[in-house]
Coordinates of C-alpha atoms and ligand atoms in Angstrom, one line a residue:
M252 CA -30.9 -12.1 14.1
K253 CA -33.7 -10.8 11.8
N254 CA -33.3 -11.4 8.2
I255 CA -34.6 -8.2 6.6
N256 CA -33.8 -6.7 3.3
P257 CA -32.9 -3.1 4.4
T258 CA -34.5 -1.6 1.2
T259 CA -37.9 -2.9 2.2
T260 CA -38.1 -1.0 5.4
A261 CA -40.1 2.1 6.0
A262 CA -37.1 4.0 7.1
W263 CA -35.2 3.2 3.9
S264 CA -38.1 4.7 1.8
Q265 CA -38.2 7.7 3.9
L266 CA -34.4 7.9 3.6
Q267 CA -34.7 7.8 -0.1
K268 CA -37.2 10.7 -0.1
H269 CA -35.3 12.7 2.3
F270 CA -32.1 12.1 0.2
Q271 CA -33.7 13.9 -2.6
E272 CA -34.3 16.9 -0.4
I273 CA -30.9 17.1 1.1
K274 CA -28.5 15.8 -1.5
H275 CA -27.5 19.3 -2.8
T276 CA -27.5 21.1 0.5
H277 CA -23.9 22.3 1.3
L278 CA -22.3 21.5 4.6
K279 CA -21.7 25.3 5.1
T280 CA -25.6 25.8 4.9
L281 CA -26.1 23.0 7.4
F282 CA -23.8 24.7 9.8
E283 CA -25.4 28.0 9.3
E284 CA -28.9 26.5 9.9
E285 CA -27.9 24.6 13.1
K286 CA -26.0 26.7 15.5
N287 CA -25.3 23.8 17.9
R288 CA -24.4 21.5 15.2
A289 CA -21.0 20.4 16.7
E290 CA -22.7 19.6 19.9
A291 CA -25.6 17.8 18.3
F292 CA -23.5 15.6 16.1
S293 CA -20.6 14.5 18.4
I294 CA -20.1 11.8 21.0
R295 CA -17.8 12.3 24.0
W296 CA -16.7 8.9 25.5
R297 CA -13.7 8.5 27.8
D298 CA -10.7 10.0 26.1
F299 CA -12.4 10.0 22.7
Y300 CA -14.3 12.9 21.1
V301 CA -16.0 11.9 17.9
D302 CA -17.1 14.6 15.8
Y303 CA -19.5 13.7 12.9
S304 CA -21.0 17.2 12.4
K305 CA -19.1 17.6 9.1
H306 CA -21.3 15.1 7.4
R307 CA -24.0 15.7 4.9
I308 CA -26.8 14.9 7.4
D309 CA -29.4 16.9 9.3
K310 CA -31.5 16.0 12.4
E311 CA -34.0 14.2 10.1
T312 CA -31.3 12.1 8.5
H313 CA -29.9 11.2 11.9
K314 CA -33.4 10.1 13.0
L315 CA -34.1 8.1 9.9
L316 CA -30.9 6.3 10.1
L317 CA -31.5 5.4 13.6
D318 CA -35.1 4.2 12.7
L319 CA -33.4 2.0 10.0
A320 CA -31.2 0.5 12.8
Q321 CA -34.3 -0.2 14.9
E322 CA -36.3 -1.7 12.0
V323 CA -33.6 -4.2 11.3
D324 CA -33.5 -4.9 15.2
L325 CA -30.0 -4.0 15.7
P326 CA -30.3 -4.2 19.5
A327 CA -31.3 -7.8 19.3
A328 CA -28.4 -8.5 16.9
I329 CA -25.9 -7.0 19.2
K330 CA -27.2 -9.3 21.9
S331 CA -26.7 -12.4 19.8
Y332 CA -23.2 -11.4 18.8
F333 CA -22.0 -10.9 22.4
E334 CA -23.8 -13.9 23.8
G335 CA -22.1 -16.4 21.5
D336 CA -24.9 -17.2 19.1
R337 CA -23.7 -18.8 15.9
I338 CA -24.0 -15.7 13.8
N339 CA -21.4 -16.9 11.3
E340 CA -24.0 -19.2 9.8
T341 CA -22.2 -20.3 6.7
E342 CA -19.4 -21.7 8.8
N343 CA -21.7 -22.5 11.7
R344 CA -19.6 -20.6 14.2
A345 CA -20.0 -18.0 16.9
V346 CA -18.1 -14.7 16.6
L347 CA -16.6 -14.2 20.1
H348 CA -13.4 -12.3 19.7
T349 CA -15.1 -10.0 22.2
G350 CA -14.9 -12.9 24.7
L351 CA -11.1 -12.7 24.6
R352 CA -11.0 -9.3 26.3
Q353 CA -13.5 -9.9 29.0
P354 CA -12.2 -9.8 32.6
A355 CA -11.0 -13.0 34.2
V356 CA -14.1 -13.2 36.4
A357 CA -16.6 -12.7 33.6
K358 CA -18.5 -15.6 32.0
V359 CA -18.1 -16.0 28.2
M360 CA -20.8 -18.4 27.3
L361 CA -20.7 -20.6 24.1
D362 CA -23.2 -23.4 23.7
G363 CA -24.1 -23.2 27.5
E364 CA -20.4 -23.5 28.5
D365 CA -18.1 -20.9 29.9
V366 CA -15.0 -20.7 27.7
N367 CA -13.3 -18.0 29.8
P368 CA -11.2 -20.2 31.9
E369 CA -9.7 -21.7 28.7
V370 CA -9.0 -18.2 27.4
Q371 CA -7.3 -17.2 30.6
E372 CA -5.3 -20.2 30.7
V373 CA -3.8 -19.3 27.3
K374 CA -3.4 -15.6 28.4
Q375 CA -1.4 -17.0 31.3
H376 CA 0.7 -19.0 29.0
I377 CA 1.4 -15.9 26.8
E378 CA 2.3 -14.0 29.8
R379 CA 4.8 -16.6 31.2
F380 CA 6.3 -17.2 27.8
S381 CA 6.7 -13.6 26.8
R382 CA 8.2 -12.7 30.2
S383 CA 10.8 -15.4 29.9
V384 CA 11.7 -14.3 26.4
I385 CA 11.9 -10.6 27.3
S386 CA 13.8 -11.2 30.5
G387 CA 16.4 -13.3 28.7
S388 CA 15.7 -16.4 30.8
H389 CA 14.4 -18.3 27.8
K390 CA 17.7 -19.4 26.2
G391 CA 18.3 -20.6 22.7
Y392 CA 20.1 -23.8 22.0
T393 CA 23.5 -22.4 22.6
G394 CA 22.5 -20.8 25.8
K395 CA 22.1 -17.4 24.5
S396 CA 19.0 -15.1 25.1
I397 CA 16.6 -14.3 22.4
T398 CA 17.2 -10.9 20.6
D399 CA 14.9 -11.3 17.5
V400 CA 11.4 -12.7 17.0
V401 CA 9.8 -13.5 13.7
N402 CA 6.1 -13.6 13.2
V403 CA 5.3 -16.0 10.4
G404 CA 1.6 -15.7 9.2
I405 CA -0.5 -13.9 6.6
G406 CA -3.8 -12.1 6.6
G407 CA -5.2 -11.9 10.1
S408 CA -2.3 -13.9 11.4
D409 CA 0.0 -11.0 10.3
L410 CA -1.8 -7.7 9.7
G411 CA -3.0 -7.2 13.4
P412 CA 0.3 -8.0 14.9
V413 CA 2.3 -6.0 12.5
M414 CA 0.0 -3.0 12.7
I415 CA 0.0 -3.0 16.5
T416 CA 3.7 -3.5 17.0
E417 CA 4.2 -0.4 14.6
A418 CA 1.5 1.4 16.4
L419 CA 3.0 0.8 19.8
A420 CA 6.7 1.2 18.8
F421 CA 7.0 3.8 21.5
Y422 CA 6.3 1.2 24.1
K423 CA 8.7 -1.3 22.6
N424 CA 11.4 -3.3 24.4
H425 CA 14.8 -4.5 23.2
L426 CA 13.5 -7.4 21.0
N427 CA 13.6 -6.9 17.3
I428 CA 10.4 -8.0 15.8
H429 CA 10.2 -9.2 12.1
F430 CA 7.3 -10.3 10.0
V431 CA 7.2 -12.8 7.2
S432 CA 4.0 -13.1 5.3
N433 CA 4.3 -13.3 1.5
V434 CA 4.9 -16.6 0.0
D435 CA 7.4 -14.7 -2.3
G436 CA 10.6 -16.3 -1.2
D437 CA 12.4 -13.0 -1.6
H438 CA 10.5 -11.9 1.5
V439 CA 11.6 -14.6 3.9
Q440 CA 15.2 -14.4 2.6
E441 CA 15.3 -10.7 3.2
V442 CA 14.3 -11.3 6.8
L443 CA 16.5 -14.4 7.3
K444 CA 19.7 -12.6 6.2
K445 CA 19.3 -10.2 9.1
L446 CA 19.1 -13.0 11.7
N447 CA 21.3 -15.1 14.0
P448 CA 19.7 -18.6 14.4
E449 CA 21.2 -18.8 17.9
T450 CA 19.1 -15.8 19.1
T451 CA 16.0 -15.9 17.0
L452 CA 12.5 -17.1 18.0
F453 CA 10.1 -18.0 15.3
V454 CA 6.5 -17.8 15.9
I455 CA 4.3 -19.6 13.3
V456 CA 0.8 -18.2 13.4
S457 CA -2.0 -19.8 11.4
K458 CA -5.5 -20.3 12.6
T459 CA -5.9 -23.4 10.2
F460 CA -2.3 -24.4 10.0
T461 CA -3.0 -25.3 6.3
T462 CA -2.3 -22.0 4.7
Q463 CA 0.0 -22.4 1.9
E464 CA 2.0 -19.2 2.3
T465 CA 2.6 -19.6 6.1
L466 CA 3.4 -23.3 5.8
T467 CA 5.9 -22.7 3.0
N468 CA 7.6 -20.0 4.8
A469 CA 7.7 -22.0 8.0
N470 CA 9.3 -25.0 6.2
T471 CA 11.9 -22.7 4.6
I472 CA 12.7 -21.2 7.8
R473 CA 13.0 -24.6 9.6
E474 CA 15.5 -25.9 6.9
W475 CA 17.4 -22.6 7.3
F476 CA 17.6 -23.1 11.0
V477 CA 18.6 -26.7 10.8
D478 CA 21.2 -26.1 8.2
R479 CA 22.9 -23.6 10.6
L480 CA 22.8 -25.8 13.8
L481 CA 26.2 -25.9 15.3
P482 CA 27.3 -29.4 16.0
Q483 CA 29.5 -28.4 18.8
A484 CA 26.4 -27.2 20.7
G485 CA 25.6 -31.0 21.2
V486 CA 22.0 -30.7 21.0
S487 CA 19.6 -32.7 18.9
E488 CA 17.6 -31.0 16.1
N489 CA 14.3 -31.5 18.0
S490 CA 15.7 -30.0 21.1
A491 CA 17.1 -27.0 19.3
I492 CA 13.8 -26.5 17.4
S493 CA 12.0 -26.6 20.8
R494 CA 13.9 -23.5 21.9
H495 CA 13.4 -21.5 18.8
F496 CA 9.8 -22.3 17.5
A497 CA 6.5 -21.6 18.9
A498 CA 3.1 -21.8 17.2
V499 CA -0.4 -20.5 17.4
S500 CA -3.3 -22.3 15.8
T501 CA -6.6 -24.1 16.3
N502 CA -5.0 -27.0 14.6
V503 CA -2.8 -28.4 17.4
E504 CA -2.3 -31.7 15.8
A505 CA -0.7 -30.2 12.7
I506 CA 1.6 -28.1 14.9
E507 CA 2.8 -31.1 16.6
K508 CA 3.4 -32.8 13.3
F509 CA 5.5 -29.8 12.3
G510 CA 7.7 -30.7 15.3
I511 CA 7.0 -27.8 17.6
D512 CA 7.2 -28.6 21.3
A513 CA 3.9 -28.9 23.1
D514 CA 5.1 -26.2 25.6
N515 CA 5.4 -23.8 22.9
V516 CA 1.9 -24.3 21.4
F517 CA -0.7 -21.7 21.9
P518 CA -4.2 -22.8 21.0
M519 CA -6.9 -20.5 19.6
W520 CA -10.5 -21.3 18.6
N521 CA -12.7 -21.4 15.6
W522 CA -15.1 -19.0 17.2
V523 CA -12.3 -16.2 16.6
G524 CA -12.2 -15.0 13.1
G525 CA -8.7 -14.6 11.5
R526 CA -9.2 -10.9 10.9
F527 CA -10.4 -10.4 14.6
S528 CA -7.7 -12.6 16.2
L529 CA -5.0 -10.2 17.4
W530 CA -6.7 -10.4 20.9
S531 CA -5.9 -14.1 21.1
A532 CA -2.6 -15.9 21.2
V533 CA -2.1 -14.5 17.6
G534 CA -1.1 -11.4 19.6
L535 CA 2.0 -13.4 21.0
S536 CA 4.3 -11.2 19.0
I537 CA 2.6 -8.1 20.3
A538 CA 3.1 -9.3 23.9
L539 CA 6.7 -10.1 23.0
S540 CA 7.3 -6.8 21.5
V541 CA 5.7 -4.4 24.0
G542 CA 5.5 -6.7 27.1
Y543 CA 2.5 -8.5 28.6
E544 CA 1.1 -5.6 30.5
N545 CA 0.7 -3.5 27.5
F546 CA -0.9 -6.4 25.6
E547 CA -3.4 -6.5 28.6
R548 CA -4.0 -2.7 28.3
L549 CA -4.8 -3.2 24.7
L550 CA -7.4 -5.9 25.6
E551 CA -8.9 -3.6 28.3
G552 CA -9.3 -0.8 25.8
A553 CA -11.2 -3.1 23.5
Y554 CA -13.2 -4.2 26.4
D555 CA -14.1 -0.6 27.2
M556 CA -15.4 -0.2 23.7
D557 CA -17.3 -3.4 23.8
R558 CA -19.2 -2.1 26.9
H559 CA -19.8 1.2 25.2
F560 CA -21.2 -0.5 22.2
R561 CA -23.2 -3.0 24.2
E562 CA -24.6 -0.6 26.6
S563 CA -25.0 2.8 25.0
K564 CA -28.2 4.1 23.4
L565 CA -28.0 3.8 19.5
E566 CA -27.9 7.6 19.1
K567 CA -24.8 8.0 21.4
N568 CA -23.2 4.8 20.3
I569 CA -20.0 5.4 18.3
P570 CA -19.7 2.4 16.2
V571 CA -23.5 2.6 15.4
V572 CA -23.3 6.2 14.4
L573 CA -20.2 5.6 12.2
A574 CA -21.8 2.5 10.5
L575 CA -25.0 4.3 9.7
L576 CA -23.1 7.1 8.1
T577 CA -21.2 4.7 5.9
V578 CA -24.6 3.2 4.9
W579 CA -25.9 6.8 4.1
Y580 CA -22.9 7.5 1.7
N581 CA -22.7 4.0 0.3
N582 CA -26.3 3.4 -0.4
F583 CA -27.8 6.9 -1.0
F584 CA -25.0 9.1 -2.2
G585 CA -23.3 6.1 -4.2
A586 CA -20.0 6.7 -2.6
E587 CA -17.7 3.7 -3.3
T588 CA -14.8 4.3 -1.0
Q589 CA -13.8 5.5 2.3
A590 CA -10.4 7.0 3.3
I591 CA -8.8 6.4 6.7
I592 CA -6.2 9.2 7.5
P593 CA -4.5 8.8 10.8
Y594 CA -2.5 11.8 11.9
T595 CA 0.3 9.8 13.5
Q596 CA 3.1 7.9 11.7
Y597 CA 2.7 5.1 14.4
L598 CA -0.6 4.1 12.7
H599 CA 0.8 3.9 9.2
R600 CA -0.3 0.3 8.8
F601 CA -3.8 0.9 10.3
P602 CA -5.4 1.5 6.8
A603 CA -4.0 -1.8 5.6
Y604 CA -5.1 -3.6 8.7
L605 CA -8.7 -2.1 8.2
Q606 CA -8.7 -3.1 4.5
Q607 CA -8.7 -6.7 5.6
A608 CA -11.1 -6.3 8.5
I609 CA -13.6 -4.3 6.5
M610 CA -13.3 -5.6 3.0
E611 CA -13.0 -9.3 3.9
S612 CA -16.0 -8.9 6.1
N613 CA -18.5 -6.9 4.2
G614 CA -17.4 -7.5 0.6
K615 CA -20.5 -9.8 0.0
H616 CA -23.0 -10.0 -2.8
V617 CA -25.6 -12.2 -1.4
D618 CA -27.9 -11.7 1.6
R619 CA -28.6 -13.9 4.5
N620 CA -31.0 -15.9 2.4
G621 CA -28.4 -16.6 -0.2
K622 CA -30.1 -14.3 -2.6
P623 CA -28.2 -11.6 -4.6
V624 CA -28.5 -8.2 -3.0
D625 CA -30.0 -5.4 -5.2
Y626 CA -28.2 -2.7 -3.2
Q627 CA -24.6 -1.9 -2.5
T628 CA -22.6 -3.5 0.4
G629 CA -19.0 -3.1 1.4
T630 CA -16.7 -0.2 1.0
V631 CA -13.3 0.2 -0.6
I632 CA -10.9 1.2 2.2
W633 CA -7.7 3.0 1.7
G634 CA -5.5 5.6 3.3
E635 CA -2.1 6.7 4.5
P636 CA -1.1 8.8 7.4
G637 CA -1.5 12.7 7.4
T638 CA 0.5 14.8 6.5
N639 CA 2.1 12.4 4.0
S640 CA -1.2 11.7 2.2
Q641 CA -1.9 15.4 1.8
H642 CA 1.1 15.6 -0.4
A643 CA 0.0 12.5 -2.4
F644 CA -3.7 11.9 -3.0
F645 CA -5.6 14.7 -1.2
Q646 CA -5.9 16.6 -4.5
L647 CA -8.4 14.1 -5.6
I648 CA -10.5 14.3 -2.5
H649 CA -10.5 18.1 -2.7
Q650 CA -11.1 18.7 -6.4
G651 CA -11.8 15.4 -8.0
T652 CA -15.1 14.2 -9.1
K653 CA -15.7 11.4 -6.6
L654 CA -17.3 11.7 -3.2
I655 CA -14.8 10.2 -0.6
P656 CA -15.9 10.3 3.0
A657 CA -12.9 10.3 5.2
D658 CA -12.1 9.4 8.8
F659 CA -9.5 11.6 10.4
I660 CA -7.9 10.2 13.5
G661 CA -5.7 12.4 15.6
F662 CA -4.2 12.8 19.1
K663 CA -4.1 15.6 21.5
R664 CA -0.7 14.7 23.0
P665 CA 2.3 13.4 21.1
L666 CA 4.4 10.7 22.7
Y667 CA 7.7 12.4 22.7
L668 CA 8.4 15.8 24.2
D669 CA 6.9 18.2 21.8
S670 CA 9.3 20.5 20.0
G671 CA 6.6 22.4 17.9
H672 CA 5.9 19.4 15.7
H673 CA 2.6 18.4 17.1
D674 CA 0.8 21.7 16.7
K675 CA 2.0 21.7 13.1
L676 CA 0.7 18.2 12.5
M677 CA -2.6 19.0 14.2
A678 CA -2.9 22.3 12.4
N679 CA -2.9 20.3 9.3
F680 CA -5.4 17.8 10.8
F681 CA -7.9 20.6 11.7
A682 CA -7.2 22.5 8.4
Q683 CA -8.0 19.7 6.2
T684 CA -11.4 18.8 7.5
E685 CA -12.3 22.5 7.5
A686 CA -11.1 22.9 4.0
L687 CA -12.9 19.8 2.8
M688 CA -16.0 21.2 4.2
N689 CA -15.8 24.8 3.1
G690 CA -13.9 24.6 0.0
K691 CA -13.1 28.0 -1.6
T692 CA -15.5 30.2 -3.4
E693 CA -14.9 32.3 -6.5
E694 CA -15.1 35.5 -4.6
Q695 CA -12.4 34.2 -2.2
V696 CA -10.2 33.1 -5.0
S697 CA -10.6 36.3 -7.0
Q698 CA -9.8 38.5 -3.8
E699 CA -6.8 36.4 -3.0
L700 CA -5.5 36.7 -6.7
K701 CA -6.2 40.5 -6.7
T702 CA -4.2 40.9 -3.6
K703 CA -1.3 39.2 -5.3
G704 CA -1.6 41.8 -8.0
L705 CA -2.9 39.6 -10.9
S706 CA -4.7 41.3 -13.7
E707 CA -8.5 40.8 -14.3
K708 CA -7.7 38.7 -17.3
E709 CA -5.3 36.4 -15.4
I710 CA -7.7 36.0 -12.6
K711 CA -10.5 35.0 -15.0
Q712 CA -8.2 32.4 -16.6
L713 CA -7.1 30.9 -13.2
L714 CA -10.3 31.1 -11.4
P715 CA -12.0 27.7 -12.4
F716 CA -8.9 25.8 -11.4
K717 CA -8.5 27.4 -8.0
V718 CA -12.1 27.0 -6.9
F719 CA -12.9 24.2 -4.4
D720 CA -16.6 23.2 -4.0
G721 CA -16.0 21.8 -0.5
N722 CA -19.0 19.8 0.8
K723 CA -16.7 16.9 1.4
P724 CA -17.8 14.8 4.5
T725 CA -15.4 13.8 7.3
T726 CA -15.5 12.3 10.7
T727 CA -12.9 13.5 13.2
V728 CA -11.8 11.1 16.0
L729 CA -9.9 13.1 18.6
I730 CA -8.3 11.0 21.2
D731 CA -6.2 12.0 24.2
Q732 CA -3.0 10.1 23.5
L733 CA -1.9 6.9 21.6
T734 CA -1.6 4.3 24.3
P735 CA -2.1 0.5 24.2
R736 CA -5.6 1.2 25.8
S737 CA -6.8 3.9 23.4
L738 CA -5.5 1.8 20.5
G739 CA -7.5 -1.2 21.8
S740 CA -10.7 1.0 21.9
L741 CA -10.0 2.4 18.4
I742 CA -9.7 -1.0 16.8
A743 CA -12.7 -2.4 18.7
M744 CA -14.7 0.8 17.5
Y745 CA -14.1 -0.3 13.8
E746 CA -14.8 -3.9 14.6
H747 CA -18.3 -3.1 15.8
K748 CA -18.8 -0.7 13.0
I749 CA -18.2 -3.7 10.6
F750 CA -20.7 -5.6 12.6
V751 CA -23.5 -2.9 12.4
E752 CA -22.9 -2.5 8.6
G753 CA -23.3 -6.3 8.1
V754 CA -26.5 -6.3 10.2
I755 CA -28.0 -3.3 8.2
W756 CA -26.9 -4.9 4.9
N757 CA -28.3 -8.3 5.9
I758 CA -25.1 -10.0 5.0
F759 CA -22.8 -12.6 6.7
S760 CA -19.9 -10.6 7.7
Y761 CA -17.8 -13.3 9.1
D762 CA -17.0 -15.8 6.4
Q763 CA -14.7 -15.2 3.5
W764 CA -15.5 -17.6 0.7
G765 CA -14.1 -15.2 -1.8
V766 CA -10.7 -15.8 -0.6
E767 CA -11.0 -19.5 -0.5
L768 CA -11.6 -19.6 -4.3
G769 CA -8.2 -18.0 -4.9
K770 CA -6.5 -20.4 -2.7
Q771 CA -8.0 -23.4 -4.4
L772 CA -7.1 -22.1 -7.9
A773 CA -3.5 -21.4 -6.9
T774 CA -3.2 -25.0 -5.7
K775 CA -4.6 -26.3 -9.1
I776 CA -2.1 -24.2 -11.0
L777 CA 0.9 -25.1 -8.9
N778 CA -0.1 -28.7 -9.8
D779 CA -0.4 -27.8 -13.5
L780 CA 2.9 -26.2 -13.4
E781 CA 4.5 -29.3 -12.0
Q782 CA 2.8 -31.4 -14.7
N783 CA 3.4 -28.9 -17.4
D784 CA -0.2 -29.4 -18.5
F785 CA -2.3 -26.3 -19.1
A786 CA -4.9 -27.8 -21.3
D787 CA -7.9 -26.9 -19.3
H788 CA -7.2 -23.1 -19.0
D789 CA -8.5 -20.2 -21.2
S790 CA -6.2 -19.0 -24.0
S791 CA -4.8 -16.1 -22.0
T792 CA -4.0 -18.0 -18.9
K793 CA -2.5 -20.9 -21.0
E794 CA -0.3 -18.4 -22.8
L795 CA 0.9 -16.7 -19.7
L796 CA 1.6 -20.1 -18.1
T797 CA 3.6 -21.3 -21.0
R798 CA 5.7 -18.2 -21.1
Y799 CA 6.4 -18.5 -17.5
R800 CA 7.2 -22.3 -17.7
K801 CA 9.8 -21.3 -20.5
R802 CA 11.6 -18.6 -18.3
Ligands
F6P84 O1 -7.3 -14.5 3.6 C1 -8.2 -15.5 4.1 C2 -7.8 -16.0 5.4 O2 -8.6 -17.0 5.7 C3 -8.0 -14.8 6.4 O3 -9.2 -14.7 6.9 C4 -7.0 -15.3 7.5 O4 -6.7 -14.3 8.3 C5 -5.8 -15.7 6.6 O5 -6.4 -16.2 5.5 C6 -4.8 -16.6 7.2 O6 -5.4 -17.9 7.7 P1 -4.6 -18.7 8.8 O7 -4.5 -17.9 9.9 O8 -5.5 -19.9 8.8 O9 -3.3 -19.2 8.1

């Protein structure tokens, strides 16, 4: 991949100049000037319609952003990404989560070797195992079928599975799926109190199998399970554990040490990043929750998007266009955050999932040469489903002082028979992006207040508070229906957007050293708490630790 400071490109300088010309232009003016704007700034792809016409760009912006992508040689970077080059240089790893969703017949090359046969083998294992649990043929140690599954993991070993099992709740089977992630003991206890050990399967998910939170929870769960073993069942502890514990990790040795039966071990690979791992055996709880066929559809949807990203021209390439818009707001308008607003309750964990995927990837302050960047990278991601978010934080987006580009994700058809709700939901969806764009002028407000019978004096007083500037940018992603396949495509769309942003910003998107620091310090403080020795901490931390110790 080329190693280019984006700010040194000709396109960047031209974008800076162009920004000065366009920065005050209102979206309404842009729409007036370009009659075919909706057509020019939208992409139709399968059951996706992506409208980015409500952005503060014109044809020149569009062209210059695409020039920028060419100047940093995005096409060559895309090739490296899919061909298994070690683009995660600081960990000397390839980034091949896309290889997990290739068809069985495809070759997924890594260091001259096809790794797809291994991937397919694990998928077959997921299929066999999930089928036996769902059908009830996998029995617990007292001969009863499994009713509850607990995914024990954190970060990428939790957020993907939990987001998807919630998103695909409509497709769910009879198994109750639970998630334990936080090292907060109250979290695990709250989950355990709902469970019967005889009918529960625990899936321990940790890429490294060294993560403090997950191992602590796994040990607590094992103790809880062993304490409740019924002697009259006449089975050994190991044999009972083998019926109730499975694990997913790259660290197969550590899993075996933990005591999990080799048949219940699902390997993964270090060329799959934690936050992109739901397509691997990390997705076991997804397959258990919605069935293996639906898990396959999810992978197929992601594969569809991979092909779109790999094969489409940059100007009609959804992840590329979305990433360039983020660069435009982040680096030229100085916008710091981006809101993700899905108009479906099923996607209520999607913003949280994207927080890890996007912020852990592109929250970097040095470039690929290890030099501090002199431009902004990363975006703060936040959001909640509409319409709830409209009644919570939309006020600030509409009338606050910050510029917050927002992605609106909506579906044409609901999953249940429509009883009038969906039109109401979608009326809000369309109304918000229109209102964010148009705002409300003084004339409109005063006319409205006049009609309500307010006096001139009252109107004058109220006017400034009721005016909306508008000019707030949004992307609308309109999809036919929320299915495993469309969800797979949607997630992959953001994955590739992350990649493109990282290429433009010339940063390494696939390591996470910032998180490692916190892990090291927590281990040290845990040790200090045990030793009751806080000598080498600053006065604030020392005081806090002392007060905590005295509790
Ligand atoms: O938060 C840092 C991180 O390394 C994530 O990238 C990862 O998803 C998470 O910790 C959990 O790690 P593991 O799967 O190894 O337990």
